[in-house]
CSV table of C-alpha atoms in Angstrom, one decimal:
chain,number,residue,atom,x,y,z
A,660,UNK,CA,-26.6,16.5,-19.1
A,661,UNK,CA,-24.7,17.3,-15.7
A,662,UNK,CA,-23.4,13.5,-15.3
A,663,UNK,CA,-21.9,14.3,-18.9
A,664,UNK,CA,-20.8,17.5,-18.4
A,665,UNK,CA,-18.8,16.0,-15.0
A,666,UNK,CA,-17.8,13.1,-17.6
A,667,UNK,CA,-15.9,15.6,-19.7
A,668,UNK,CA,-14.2,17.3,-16.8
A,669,UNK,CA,-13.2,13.9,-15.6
A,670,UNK,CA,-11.4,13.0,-18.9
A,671,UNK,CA,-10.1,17.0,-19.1
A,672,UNK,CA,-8.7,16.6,-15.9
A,673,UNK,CA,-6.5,13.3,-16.7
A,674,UNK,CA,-5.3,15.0,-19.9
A,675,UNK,CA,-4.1,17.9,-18.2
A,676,UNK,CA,-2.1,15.6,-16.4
A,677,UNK,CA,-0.8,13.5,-18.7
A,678,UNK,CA,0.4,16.5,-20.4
A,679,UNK,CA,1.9,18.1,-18.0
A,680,UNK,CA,6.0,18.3,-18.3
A,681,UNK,CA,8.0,16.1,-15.9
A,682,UNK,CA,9.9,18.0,-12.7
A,683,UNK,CA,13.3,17.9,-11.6
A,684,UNK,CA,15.0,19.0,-8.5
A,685,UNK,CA,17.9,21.8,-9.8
A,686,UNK,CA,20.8,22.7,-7.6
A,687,UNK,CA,21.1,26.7,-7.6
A,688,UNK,CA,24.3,28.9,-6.9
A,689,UNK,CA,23.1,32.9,-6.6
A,690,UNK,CA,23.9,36.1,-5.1
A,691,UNK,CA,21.1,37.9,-3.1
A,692,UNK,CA,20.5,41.3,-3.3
A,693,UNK,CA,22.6,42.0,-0.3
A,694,UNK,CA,25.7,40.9,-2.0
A,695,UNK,CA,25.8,37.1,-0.4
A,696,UNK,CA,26.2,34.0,-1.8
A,697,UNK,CA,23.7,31.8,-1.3
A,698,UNK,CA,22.4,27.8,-2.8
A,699,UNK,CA,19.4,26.0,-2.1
A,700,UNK,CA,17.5,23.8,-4.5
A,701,UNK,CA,14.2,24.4,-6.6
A,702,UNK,CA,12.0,22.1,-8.6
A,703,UNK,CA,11.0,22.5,-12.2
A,704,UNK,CA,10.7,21.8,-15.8
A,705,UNK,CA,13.8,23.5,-16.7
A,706,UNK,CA,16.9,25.4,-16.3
A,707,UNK,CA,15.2,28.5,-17.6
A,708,UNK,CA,12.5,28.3,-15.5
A,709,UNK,CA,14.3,28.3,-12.4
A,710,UNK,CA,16.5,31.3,-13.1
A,711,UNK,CA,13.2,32.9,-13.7
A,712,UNK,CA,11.9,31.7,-10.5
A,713,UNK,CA,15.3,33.1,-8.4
A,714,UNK,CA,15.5,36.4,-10.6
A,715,UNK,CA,11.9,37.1,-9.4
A,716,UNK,CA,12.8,36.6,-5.7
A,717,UNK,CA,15.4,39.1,-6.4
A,718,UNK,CA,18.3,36.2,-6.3
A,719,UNK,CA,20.9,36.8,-9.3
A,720,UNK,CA,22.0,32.8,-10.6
A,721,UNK,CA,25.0,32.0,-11.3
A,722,UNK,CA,24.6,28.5,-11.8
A,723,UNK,CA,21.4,25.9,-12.0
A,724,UNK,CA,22.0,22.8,-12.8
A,725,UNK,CA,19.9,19.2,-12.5
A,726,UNK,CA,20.5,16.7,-9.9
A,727,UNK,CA,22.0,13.8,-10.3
A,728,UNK,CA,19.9,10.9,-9.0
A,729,UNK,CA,21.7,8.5,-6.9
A,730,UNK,CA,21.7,4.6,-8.2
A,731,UNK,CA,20.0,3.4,-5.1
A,732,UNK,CA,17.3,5.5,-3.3
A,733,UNK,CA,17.7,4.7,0.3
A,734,UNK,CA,17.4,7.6,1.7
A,735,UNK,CA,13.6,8.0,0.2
A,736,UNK,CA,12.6,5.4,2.4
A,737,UNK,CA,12.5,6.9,5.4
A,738,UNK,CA,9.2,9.0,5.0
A,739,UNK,CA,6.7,6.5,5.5
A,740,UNK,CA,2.8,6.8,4.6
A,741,UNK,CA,2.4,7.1,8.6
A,742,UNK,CA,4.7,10.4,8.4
A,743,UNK,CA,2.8,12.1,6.1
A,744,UNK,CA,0.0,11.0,7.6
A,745,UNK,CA,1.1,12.5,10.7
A,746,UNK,CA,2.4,15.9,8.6
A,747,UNK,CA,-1.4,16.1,6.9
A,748,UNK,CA,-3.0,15.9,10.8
A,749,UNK,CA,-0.2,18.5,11.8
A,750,UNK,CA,-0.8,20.9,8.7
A,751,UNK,CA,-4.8,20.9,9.5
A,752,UNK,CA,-4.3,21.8,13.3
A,753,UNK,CA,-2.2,24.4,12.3
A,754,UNK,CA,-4.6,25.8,9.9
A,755,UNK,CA,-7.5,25.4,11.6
A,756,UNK,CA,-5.6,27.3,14.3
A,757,UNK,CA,-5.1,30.4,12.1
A,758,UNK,CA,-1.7,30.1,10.9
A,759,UNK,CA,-0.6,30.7,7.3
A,760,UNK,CA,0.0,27.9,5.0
A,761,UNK,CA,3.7,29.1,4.4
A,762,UNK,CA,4.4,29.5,8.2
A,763,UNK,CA,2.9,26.1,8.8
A,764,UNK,CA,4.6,24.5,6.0
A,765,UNK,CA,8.2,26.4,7.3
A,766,UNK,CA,7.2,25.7,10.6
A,767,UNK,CA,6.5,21.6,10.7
A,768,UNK,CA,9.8,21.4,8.0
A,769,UNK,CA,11.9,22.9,10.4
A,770,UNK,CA,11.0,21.1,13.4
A,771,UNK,CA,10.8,17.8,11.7
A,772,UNK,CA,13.1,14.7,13.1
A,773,UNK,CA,13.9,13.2,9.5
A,774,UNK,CA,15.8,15.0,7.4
A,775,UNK,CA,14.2,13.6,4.0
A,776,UNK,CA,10.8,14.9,5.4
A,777,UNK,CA,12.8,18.3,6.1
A,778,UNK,CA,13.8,18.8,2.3
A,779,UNK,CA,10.6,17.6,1.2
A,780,UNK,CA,8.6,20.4,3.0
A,781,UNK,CA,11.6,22.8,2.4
A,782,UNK,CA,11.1,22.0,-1.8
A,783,UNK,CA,7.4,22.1,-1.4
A,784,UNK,CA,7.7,25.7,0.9
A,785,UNK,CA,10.2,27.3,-1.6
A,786,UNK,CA,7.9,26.6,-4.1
A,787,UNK,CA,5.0,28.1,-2.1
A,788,UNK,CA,7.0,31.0,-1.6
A,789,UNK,CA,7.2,31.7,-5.4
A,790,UNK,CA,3.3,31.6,-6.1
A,791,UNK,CA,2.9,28.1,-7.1
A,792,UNK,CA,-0.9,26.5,-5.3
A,793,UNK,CA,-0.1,24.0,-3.1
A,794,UNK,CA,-1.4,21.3,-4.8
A,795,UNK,CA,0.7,21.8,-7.7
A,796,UNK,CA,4.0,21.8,-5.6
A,797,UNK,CA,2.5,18.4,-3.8
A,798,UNK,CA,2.0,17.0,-7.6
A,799,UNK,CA,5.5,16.3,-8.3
A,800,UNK,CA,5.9,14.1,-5.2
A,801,UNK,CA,3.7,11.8,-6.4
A,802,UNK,CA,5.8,9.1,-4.1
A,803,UNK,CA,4.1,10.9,-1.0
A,804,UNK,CA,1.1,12.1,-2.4
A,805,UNK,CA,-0.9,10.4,-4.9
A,806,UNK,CA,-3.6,12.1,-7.5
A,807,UNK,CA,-6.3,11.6,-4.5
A,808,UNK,CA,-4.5,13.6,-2.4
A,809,UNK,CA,-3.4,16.1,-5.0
A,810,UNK,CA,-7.2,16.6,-5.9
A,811,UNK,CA,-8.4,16.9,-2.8
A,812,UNK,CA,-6.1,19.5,-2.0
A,813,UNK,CA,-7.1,21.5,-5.1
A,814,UNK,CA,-10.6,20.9,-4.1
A,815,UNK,CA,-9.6,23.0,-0.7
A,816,UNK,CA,-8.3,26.0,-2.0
A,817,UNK,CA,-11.1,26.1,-4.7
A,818,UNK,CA,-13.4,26.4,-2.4
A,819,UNK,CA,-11.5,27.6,0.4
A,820,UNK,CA,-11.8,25.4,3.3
A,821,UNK,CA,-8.4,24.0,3.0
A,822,UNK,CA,-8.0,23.8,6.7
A,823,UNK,CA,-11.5,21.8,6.5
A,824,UNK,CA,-10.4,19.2,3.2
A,825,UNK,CA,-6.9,19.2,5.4
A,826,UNK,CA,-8.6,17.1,8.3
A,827,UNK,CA,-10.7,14.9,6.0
A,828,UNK,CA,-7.3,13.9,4.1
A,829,UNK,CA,-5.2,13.2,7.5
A,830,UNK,CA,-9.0,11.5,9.0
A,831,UNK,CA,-8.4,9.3,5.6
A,832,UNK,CA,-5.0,8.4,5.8
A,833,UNK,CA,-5.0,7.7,9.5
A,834,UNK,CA,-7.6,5.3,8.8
A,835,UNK,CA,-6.2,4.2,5.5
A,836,UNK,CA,-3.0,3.5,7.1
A,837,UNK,CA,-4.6,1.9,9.9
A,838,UNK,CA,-6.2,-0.8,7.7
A,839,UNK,CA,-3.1,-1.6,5.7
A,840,UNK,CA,-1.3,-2.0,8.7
A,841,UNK,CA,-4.3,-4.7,10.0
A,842,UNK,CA,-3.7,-6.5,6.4
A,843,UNK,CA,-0.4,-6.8,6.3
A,844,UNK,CA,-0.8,-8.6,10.1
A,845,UNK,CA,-3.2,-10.9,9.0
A,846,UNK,CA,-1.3,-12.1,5.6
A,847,UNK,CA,2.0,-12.4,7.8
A,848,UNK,CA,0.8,-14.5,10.0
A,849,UNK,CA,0.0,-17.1,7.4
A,850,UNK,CA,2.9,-16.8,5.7
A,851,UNK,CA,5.3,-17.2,8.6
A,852,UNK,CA,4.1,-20.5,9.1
A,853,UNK,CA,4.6,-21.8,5.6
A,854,UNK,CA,8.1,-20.4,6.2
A,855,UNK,CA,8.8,-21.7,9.6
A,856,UNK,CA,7.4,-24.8,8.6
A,857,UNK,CA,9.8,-25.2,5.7
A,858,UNK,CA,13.2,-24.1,6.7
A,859,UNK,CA,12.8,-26.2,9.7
A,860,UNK,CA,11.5,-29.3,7.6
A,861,UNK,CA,14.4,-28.5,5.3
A,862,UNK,CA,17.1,-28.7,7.9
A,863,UNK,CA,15.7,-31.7,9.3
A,864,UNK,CA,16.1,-33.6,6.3
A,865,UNK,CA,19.6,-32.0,5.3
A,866,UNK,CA,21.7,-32.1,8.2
A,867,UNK,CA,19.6,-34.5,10.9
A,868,UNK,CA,18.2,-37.3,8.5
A,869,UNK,CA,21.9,-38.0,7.1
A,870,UNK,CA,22.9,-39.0,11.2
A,871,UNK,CA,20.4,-41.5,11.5
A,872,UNK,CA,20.8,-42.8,7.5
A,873,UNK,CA,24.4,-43.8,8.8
A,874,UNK,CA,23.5,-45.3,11.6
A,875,UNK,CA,20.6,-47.3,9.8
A,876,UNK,CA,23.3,-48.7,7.3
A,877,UNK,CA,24.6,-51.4,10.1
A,878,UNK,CA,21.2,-52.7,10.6
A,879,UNK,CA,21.6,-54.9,8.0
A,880,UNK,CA,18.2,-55.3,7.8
A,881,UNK,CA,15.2,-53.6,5.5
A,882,UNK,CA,13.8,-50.2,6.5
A,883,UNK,CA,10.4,-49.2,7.0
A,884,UNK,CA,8.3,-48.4,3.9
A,885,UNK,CA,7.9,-44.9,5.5
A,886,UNK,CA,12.2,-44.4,6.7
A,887,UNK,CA,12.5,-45.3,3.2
A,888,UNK,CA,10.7,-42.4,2.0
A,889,UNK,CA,12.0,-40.1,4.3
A,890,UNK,CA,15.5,-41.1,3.6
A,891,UNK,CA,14.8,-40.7,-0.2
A,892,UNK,CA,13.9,-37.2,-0.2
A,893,UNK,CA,17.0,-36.7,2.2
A,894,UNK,CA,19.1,-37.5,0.0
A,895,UNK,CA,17.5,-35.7,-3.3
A,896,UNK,CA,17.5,-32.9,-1.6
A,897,UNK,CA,20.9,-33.2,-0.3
A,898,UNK,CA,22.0,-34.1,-4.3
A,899,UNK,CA,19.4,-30.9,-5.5
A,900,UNK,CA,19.6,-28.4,-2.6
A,901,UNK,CA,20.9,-25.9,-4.7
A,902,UNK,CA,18.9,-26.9,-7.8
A,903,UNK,CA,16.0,-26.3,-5.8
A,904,UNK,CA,17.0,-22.9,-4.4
A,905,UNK,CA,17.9,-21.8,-8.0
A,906,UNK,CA,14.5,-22.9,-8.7
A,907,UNK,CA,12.1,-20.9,-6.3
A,908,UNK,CA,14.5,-17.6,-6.5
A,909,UNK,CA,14.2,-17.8,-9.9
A,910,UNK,CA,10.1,-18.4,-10.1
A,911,UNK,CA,9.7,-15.8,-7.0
A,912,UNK,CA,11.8,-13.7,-9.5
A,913,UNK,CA,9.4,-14.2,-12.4
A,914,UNK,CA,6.7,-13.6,-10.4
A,915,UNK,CA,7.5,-10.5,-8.9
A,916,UNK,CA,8.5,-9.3,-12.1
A,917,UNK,CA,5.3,-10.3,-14.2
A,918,UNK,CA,3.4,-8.7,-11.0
A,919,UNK,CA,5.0,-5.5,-12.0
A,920,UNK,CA,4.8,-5.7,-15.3
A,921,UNK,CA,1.5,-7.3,-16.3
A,922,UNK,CA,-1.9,-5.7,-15.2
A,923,UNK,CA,-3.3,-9.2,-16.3
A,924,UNK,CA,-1.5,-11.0,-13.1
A,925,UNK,CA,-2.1,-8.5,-10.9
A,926,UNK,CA,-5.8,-9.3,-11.5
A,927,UNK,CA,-5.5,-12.9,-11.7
A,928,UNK,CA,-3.8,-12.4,-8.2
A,929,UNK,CA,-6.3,-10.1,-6.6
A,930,UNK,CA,-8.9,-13.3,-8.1
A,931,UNK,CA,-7.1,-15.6,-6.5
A,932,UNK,CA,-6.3,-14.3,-2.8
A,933,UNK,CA,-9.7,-13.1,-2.5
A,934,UNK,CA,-10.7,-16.9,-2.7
A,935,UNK,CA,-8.1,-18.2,0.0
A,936,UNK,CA,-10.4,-19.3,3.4
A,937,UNK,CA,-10.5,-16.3,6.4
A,938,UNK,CA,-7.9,-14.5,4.3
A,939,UNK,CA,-10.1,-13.3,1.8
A,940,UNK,CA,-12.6,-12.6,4.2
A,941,UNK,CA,-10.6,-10.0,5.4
A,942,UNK,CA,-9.8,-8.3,2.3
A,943,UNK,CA,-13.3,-8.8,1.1
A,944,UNK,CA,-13.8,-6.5,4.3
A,945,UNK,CA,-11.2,-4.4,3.5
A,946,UNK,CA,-12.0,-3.4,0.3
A,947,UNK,CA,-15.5,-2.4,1.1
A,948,UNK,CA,-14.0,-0.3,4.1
A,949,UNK,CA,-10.9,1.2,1.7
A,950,UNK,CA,-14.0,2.0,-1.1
A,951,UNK,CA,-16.6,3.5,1.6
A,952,UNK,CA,-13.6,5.7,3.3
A,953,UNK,CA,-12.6,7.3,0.3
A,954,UNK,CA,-15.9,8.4,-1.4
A,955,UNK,CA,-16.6,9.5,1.8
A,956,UNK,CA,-13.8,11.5,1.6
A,957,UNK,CA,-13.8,13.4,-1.8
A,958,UNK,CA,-17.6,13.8,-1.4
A,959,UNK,CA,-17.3,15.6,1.4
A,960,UNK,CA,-14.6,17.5,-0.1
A,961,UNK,CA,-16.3,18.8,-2.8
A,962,UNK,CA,-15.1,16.7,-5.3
A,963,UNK,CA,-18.1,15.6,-8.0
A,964,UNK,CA,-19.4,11.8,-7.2
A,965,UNK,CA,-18.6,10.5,-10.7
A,966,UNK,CA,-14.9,11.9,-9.8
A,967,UNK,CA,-14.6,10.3,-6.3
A,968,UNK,CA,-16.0,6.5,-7.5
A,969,UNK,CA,-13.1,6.4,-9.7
A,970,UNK,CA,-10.7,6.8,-7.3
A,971,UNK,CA,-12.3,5.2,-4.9
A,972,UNK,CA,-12.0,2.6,-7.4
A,973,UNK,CA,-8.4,2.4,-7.3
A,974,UNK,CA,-7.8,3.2,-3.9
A,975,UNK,CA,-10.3,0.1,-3.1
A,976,UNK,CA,-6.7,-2.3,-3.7
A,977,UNK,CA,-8.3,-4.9,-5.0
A,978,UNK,CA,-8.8,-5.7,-9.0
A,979,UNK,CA,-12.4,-7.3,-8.6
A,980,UNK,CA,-13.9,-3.9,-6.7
A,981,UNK,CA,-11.7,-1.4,-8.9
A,982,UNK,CA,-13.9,-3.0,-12.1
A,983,UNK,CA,-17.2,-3.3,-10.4
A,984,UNK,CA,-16.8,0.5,-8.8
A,985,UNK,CA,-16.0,1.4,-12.2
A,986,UNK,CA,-18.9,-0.6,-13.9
A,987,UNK,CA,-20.9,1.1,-11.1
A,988,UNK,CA,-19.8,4.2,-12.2
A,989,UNK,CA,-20.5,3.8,-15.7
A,990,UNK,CA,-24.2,3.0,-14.6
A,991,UNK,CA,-24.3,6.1,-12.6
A,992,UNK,CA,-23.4,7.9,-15.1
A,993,UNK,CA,-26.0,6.8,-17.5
A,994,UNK,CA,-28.5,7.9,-14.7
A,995,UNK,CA,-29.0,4.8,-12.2
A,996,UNK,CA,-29.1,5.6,-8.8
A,997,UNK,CA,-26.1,4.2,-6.9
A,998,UNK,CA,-27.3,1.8,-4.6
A,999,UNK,CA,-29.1,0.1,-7.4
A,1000,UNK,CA,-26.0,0.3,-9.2
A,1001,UNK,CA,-23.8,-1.7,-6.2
A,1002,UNK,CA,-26.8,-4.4,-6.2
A,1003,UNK,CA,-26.4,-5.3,-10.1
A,1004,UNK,CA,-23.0,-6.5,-9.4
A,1005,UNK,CA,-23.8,-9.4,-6.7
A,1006,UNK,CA,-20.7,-8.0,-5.3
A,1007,UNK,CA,-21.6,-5.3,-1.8
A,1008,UNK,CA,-23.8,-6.9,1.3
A,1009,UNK,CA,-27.1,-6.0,1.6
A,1010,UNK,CA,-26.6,-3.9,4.5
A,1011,UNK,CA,-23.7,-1.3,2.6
A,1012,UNK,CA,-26.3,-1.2,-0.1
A,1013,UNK,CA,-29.2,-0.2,2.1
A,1014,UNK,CA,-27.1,2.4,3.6
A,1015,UNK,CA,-25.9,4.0,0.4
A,1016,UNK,CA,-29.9,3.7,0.0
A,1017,UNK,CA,-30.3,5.9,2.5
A,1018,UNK,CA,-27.6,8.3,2.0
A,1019,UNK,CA,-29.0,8.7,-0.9
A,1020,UNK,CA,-32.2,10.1,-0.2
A,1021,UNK,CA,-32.0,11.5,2.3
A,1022,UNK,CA,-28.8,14.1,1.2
A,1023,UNK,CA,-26.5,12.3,3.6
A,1024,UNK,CA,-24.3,10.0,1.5
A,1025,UNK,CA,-20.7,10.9,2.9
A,1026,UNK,CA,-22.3,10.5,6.3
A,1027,UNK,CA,-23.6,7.2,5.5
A,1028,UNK,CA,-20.3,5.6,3.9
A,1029,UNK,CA,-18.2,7.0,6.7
A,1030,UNK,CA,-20.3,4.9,9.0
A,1031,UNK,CA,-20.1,1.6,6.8
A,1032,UNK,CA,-16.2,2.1,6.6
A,1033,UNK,CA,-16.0,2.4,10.2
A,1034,UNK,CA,-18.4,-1.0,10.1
A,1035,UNK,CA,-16.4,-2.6,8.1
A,1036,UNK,CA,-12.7,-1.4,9.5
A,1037,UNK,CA,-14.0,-3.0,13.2
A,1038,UNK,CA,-14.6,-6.0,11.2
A,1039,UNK,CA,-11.3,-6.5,9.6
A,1040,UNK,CA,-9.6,-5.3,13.1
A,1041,UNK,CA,-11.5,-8.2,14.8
A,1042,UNK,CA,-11.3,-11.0,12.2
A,1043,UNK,CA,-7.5,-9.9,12.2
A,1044,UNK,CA,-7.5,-10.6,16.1
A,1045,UNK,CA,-9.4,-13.9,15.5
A,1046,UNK,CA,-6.7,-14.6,13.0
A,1047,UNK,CA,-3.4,-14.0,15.0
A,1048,UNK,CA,-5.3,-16.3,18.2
A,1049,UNK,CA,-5.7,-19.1,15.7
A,1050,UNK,CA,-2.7,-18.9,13.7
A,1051,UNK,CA,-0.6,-19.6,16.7
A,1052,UNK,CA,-2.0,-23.5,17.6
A,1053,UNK,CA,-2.1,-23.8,13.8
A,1054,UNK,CA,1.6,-23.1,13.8
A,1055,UNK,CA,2.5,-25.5,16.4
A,1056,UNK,CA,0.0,-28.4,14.6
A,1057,UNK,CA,1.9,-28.3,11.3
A,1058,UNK,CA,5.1,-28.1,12.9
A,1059,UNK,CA,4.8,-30.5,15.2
A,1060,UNK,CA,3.3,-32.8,12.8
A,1061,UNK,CA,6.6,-32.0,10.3
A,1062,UNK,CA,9.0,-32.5,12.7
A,1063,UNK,CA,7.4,-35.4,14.6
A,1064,UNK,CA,6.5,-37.4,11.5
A,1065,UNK,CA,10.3,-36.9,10.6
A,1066,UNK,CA,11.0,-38.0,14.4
A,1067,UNK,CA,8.7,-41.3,14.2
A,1068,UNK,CA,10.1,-42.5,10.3
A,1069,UNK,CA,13.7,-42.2,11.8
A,1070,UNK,CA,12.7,-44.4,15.2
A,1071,UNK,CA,10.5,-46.3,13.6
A,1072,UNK,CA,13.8,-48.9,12.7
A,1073,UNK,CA,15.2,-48.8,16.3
A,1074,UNK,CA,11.7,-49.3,17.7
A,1075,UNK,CA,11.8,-52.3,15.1
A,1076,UNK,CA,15.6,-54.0,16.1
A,1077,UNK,CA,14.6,-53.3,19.9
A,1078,UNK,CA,11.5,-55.6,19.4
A,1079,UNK,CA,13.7,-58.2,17.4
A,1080,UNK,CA,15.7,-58.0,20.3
A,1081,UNK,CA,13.3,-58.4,22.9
């Protein structure tokens, strides 16, 4: 009756946020009640609802109106995950120190080097200031903090340890941040050397072939089966360069766009990259980590199991885990205990399982999966190490063997004429 109960809330929850109006930043003209003119900027659903925000600070408007959004969002980019990060670790020190939330918030805004992150806490303050929770001013800035964090937030001042959820949220990010960062490594190493290997394979046969094709033509005798072949795809690619250009911004095009588009080949891809050798070893790792870290999280938070799986589902980044969390889930739900759950779906080592086992019982479970995410991060961190010291002889095999196969099939016909000669 309780799981089902929790279910309910669940599905209240997202339809109190689907149904909530969409926010806009207004630009305000007033006079205060000294007489001066001042401006600023609020957030809302409406003109109306910012005059009545100003009139109740005892500001009299004399104009509100939306703003405009600029045709390229440059600017946004400069707050990285890592900055708030560093904000939420700055904000839970503070509090835990004693300070108000509204002197915190005023007091890391003002101090702050970037001046995006300075309007962001100055929106998010002003709206503090007018009796709005904290995590409903976070909730519009859904670029810097997602529903997790939102939630988590709300889960703090419910209960009233938000200096307490405040250091499990920047604990999380650090960490989550952390991992990404360790990902990213290991996938750009890989694709540096298919890039590398390439444009240098590319010039080769463009601008260096083309030398020793003219010099070839006073041999006035055949060429090797192998300079044949070589000079052949010289000279298609110097008929086709831009052809085949066209052709891979165009299909890197289609595949970014059905990436964003279609759920279906996000899947596939998360399928297929889980698959690739090492590489998927590492997210496989990841994943587990990314999944572990955040249950730990909102359990320990206060947030309601059934709650945290899913969005420890889609924080996990990966399409296979998000549907076997969320099959998981579903069994807990229904009753089963968790770990039993994870085992059904072939999917989590033995080892996570047996410590969810014992989380379980004995009342420890956020304990538990803290302790396989940090596991599981020192995995990824060495496997990405292992990575980076292999990838670098790797890179020097395939490029040497490009560029001194080229070498050899264009020498191969002098080698030839010099033993004619001899």
């Amino acid at each position: 009756m309780a799981t089902a109960t929790t279910g309910r809330k669940s599905r209240a929850k997202k339809s109190d946020k689907k149904s909530q109006p969409k926010i806009y930043t207004f630009e305000w003209k007033g006079i205060n009640r000294d007489g001066k003119k001042i401006s600023g900027e609020l957030r809302g659903a409406a003109a109306a609802e910012i005059r009545s925000q100003l009139k109740s600070q005892g500001v009299n408007p004399k104009s509100v109106r939306k703003q405009s959004s600029p045709l390229f969002k440059l600017g946004e980019a400069n707050i990285s995950p890592m900055d708030i990060a560093m904000m939420t670790r700055q904000v839970a020190t503070m509090l835990a120190a004693g300070v108000p939330l509204v002197t915190t918030i005023e007091l890391l805004g003002r101090g702050h080097e970037k001046a995006k992150m300075r309007e962001l806490l100055g929106t998010i303050l002003t709206e503090i200031q007018s009796g709005i929770p904290l995590s409903d001013a976070l909730r519009p800035h859904r670029r810097y903090f997602d529903d997790l964090y939102v939630d988590l937030v709300a889960a703090g001042e419910h209960s009233g340890s938000l200096d307490t959820v405040f250091d499990r949220v920047a604990t999380y990010k650090e960490k989550t941040e952390q991992l990404k960062s360790k990902i990213k490594k290991a996938m750009f190493y890989p694709a540096a050397v298919v890039i590398v290997a390439i444009l240098v394979t590319s010039l080769l046969l463009l601008f260096v072939v083309p030398q020793f094709e003219d010099i070839f033509k006073g041999f006035g005798a055949e060429l090797p089966a192998f300079t044949q072949l070589i000079v052949g795809i010289s000279r298609w690619m110097q008929a086709a360069w831009y052809i085949i250009l066209a052709a891979v911004v165009l299909a890197i095009w289609l595949f970014v766009r059905a990436h964003r588009n279609s759920q279906m080949v996000r899947d596939r891809v998360d399928e297929i990259i889980l698959k690739i050798p090492v590489i998927g070893n590492i997210l496989h790792k990841a994943a587990m980590a990314r999944f572990a870290r955040t249950l730990a999280t909102t359990f320990a938070a206060g947030v309601p199991l059934i709650d945290g799986m899913e969005s420890a589902a889609g924080a996990s980044g990966n399409a296979v885990y998000r549907k076997s969390i969320l099959k998981i889930r579903q069994e807990v739900m229904a009753g089963m205990q968790m770990n039993v759950a994870m085992q059904t779906t072939g999917l989590f080592p033995d080892m996570m399982v047996q410590m969810v086992m014992i989380g379980e019982e004995s009342g420890s479970l956020d304990n538990m999966l803290n302790k396989v995410a940090n596991i599981y991060e020192m995995q990824v961190d060495d496997a990405v190490d292992g990575l980076s010291s292999l990838i670098e002889p790797v890179m020097m095999v395939v490029i040497g063997t490009l560029v001194g196969g080229l070498i050899v099939g264009m020498y191969l016909p002098i080698f030839q004429m010099g033993n004619i000669v001899g």
